[in-house]
Amino acid sequence: MFYGYSVLKMNSVGEGCTDLKREYDQCFNRWFAEKFLKEDRSGDPCTEIFKKYQHCVQKAIKEKNIPIDGVEFMGPNKEKPDS
């Protein structure tokens, strides 16, 4: 059974990335509710949207000179580091 939850709608770090963020959020939430919670692990329909969003955010971070030294980025098909 899926229990509804509220997701805070935040803008992206880059104003130009907010629409991509919302598109990815919608895709992920739909996949999570309709596939993942029903134990259907086949495919990842959001990967391309995520990649576009990630590229946009990385560009915005560089343009705003936000220090990210030592930060590791996670994404589709990346392993979590051992802790």
PDB file of C-alpha atoms in Angstrom, residues 29-83:
ATOM      1  CA  ASN A  29       7.389  10.423  -8.375  1.00  0.00           C
ATOM      2  CA  ARG A  30       5.255   8.677 -11.009  1.00  0.00           C
ATOM      3  CA  TRP A  31       7.869   5.907 -11.451  1.00  0.00           C
ATOM      4  CA  PHE A  32       8.265   5.506  -7.690  1.00  0.00           C
ATOM      5  CA  ALA A  33       4.533   5.176  -7.054  1.00  0.00           C
ATOM      6  CA  GLU A  34       3.577   3.153 -10.122  1.00  0.00           C
ATOM      7  CA  LYS A  35       6.603   0.892 -10.514  1.00  0.00           C
ATOM      8  CA  PHE A  36       9.103   0.838  -7.638  1.00  0.00           C
ATOM      9  CA  LEU A  37       6.578   0.424  -4.833  1.00  0.00           C
ATOM     10  CA  LYS A  38       4.968  -2.397  -6.805  1.00  0.00           C
ATOM     11  CA  GLU A  39       8.384  -4.101  -7.032  1.00  0.00           C
ATOM     12  CA  ASP A  40       8.709  -3.459 -10.773  1.00  0.00           C
ATOM     13  CA  ARG A  41      12.395  -2.597 -11.188  1.00  0.00           C
ATOM     14  CA  SER A  42      12.389  -2.741 -14.986  1.00  0.00           C
ATOM     15  CA  GLY A  43      13.719   0.282 -16.798  1.00  0.00           C
ATOM     16  CA  ASP A  44      14.292   3.825 -15.667  1.00  0.00           C
ATOM     17  CA  PRO A  45      12.162   6.230 -17.697  1.00  0.00           C
ATOM     18  CA  CYS A  46      13.678   9.309 -16.040  1.00  0.00           C
ATOM     19  CA  THR A  47      17.369   8.876 -16.865  1.00  0.00           C
ATOM     20  CA  GLU A  48      17.478  11.221 -19.861  1.00  0.00           C
ATOM     21  CA  ILE A  49      15.557  13.953 -18.052  1.00  0.00           C
ATOM     22  CA  PHE A  50      17.887  13.554 -15.065  1.00  0.00           C
ATOM     23  CA  LYS A  51      20.977  13.891 -17.257  1.00  0.00           C
ATOM     24  CA  LYS A  52      19.633  17.117 -18.807  1.00  0.00           C
ATOM     25  CA  TYR A  53      18.797  18.494 -15.378  1.00  0.00           C
ATOM     26  CA  GLN A  54      22.183  17.466 -13.950  1.00  0.00           C
ATOM     27  CA  HIS A  55      24.008  19.191 -16.816  1.00  0.00           C
ATOM     28  CA  CYS A  56      21.968  22.355 -16.282  1.00  0.00           C
ATOM     29  CA  VAL A  57      22.699  22.372 -12.533  1.00  0.00           C
ATOM     30  CA  GLN A  58      26.424  21.799 -13.051  1.00  0.00           C
ATOM     31  CA  LYS A  59      26.508  24.732 -15.483  1.00  0.00           C
ATOM     32  CA  ALA A  60      24.620  26.956 -13.007  1.00  0.00           C
ATOM     33  CA  ILE A  61      27.011  25.986 -10.197  1.00  0.00           C
ATOM     34  CA  LYS A  62      29.994  27.006 -12.323  1.00  0.00           C
ATOM     35  CA  GLU A  63      28.346  30.277 -13.394  1.00  0.00           C
ATOM     36  CA  LYS A  64      27.550  31.187  -9.775  1.00  0.00           C
ATOM     37  CA  ASN A  65      31.012  30.126  -8.558  1.00  0.00           C
ATOM     38  CA  ILE A  66      29.519  27.854  -5.904  1.00  0.00           C
ATOM     39  CA  PRO A  67      32.344  25.912  -4.233  1.00  0.00           C
ATOM     40  CA  ILE A  68      31.810  22.170  -4.545  1.00  0.00           C
ATOM     41  CA  ASP A  69      35.289  20.845  -3.798  1.00  0.00           C
ATOM     42  CA  GLY A  70      35.056  17.381  -2.261  1.00  0.00           C
ATOM     43  CA  VAL A  71      31.394  16.890  -3.178  1.00  0.00           C
ATOM     44  CA  GLU A  72      30.572  13.626  -4.911  1.00  0.00           C
ATOM     45  CA  PHE A  73      27.550  13.575  -7.186  1.00  0.00           C
ATOM     46  CA  MET A  74      25.244  10.599  -7.349  1.00  0.00           C
ATOM     47  CA  GLY A  75      23.123   9.742 -10.332  1.00  0.00           C
ATOM     48  CA  PRO A  76      21.618   6.878 -12.273  1.00  0.00           C
ATOM     49  CA  ASN A  77      23.799   3.792 -12.427  1.00  0.00           C
ATOM     50  CA  LYS A  78      26.374   5.108  -9.944  1.00  0.00           C
ATOM     51  CA  GLU A  79      27.342   3.104  -6.917  1.00  0.00           C
ATOM     52  CA  LYS A  80      27.165   4.587  -3.456  1.00  0.00           C
ATOM     53  CA  PRO A  81      30.616   4.901  -1.897  1.00  0.00           C
ATOM     54  CA  ASP A  82      31.495   2.418   0.820  1.00  0.00           C
ATOM     55  CA  SER A  83      31.165   3.882   4.307  1.00  0.00           C
TER      56      SER A  83
END
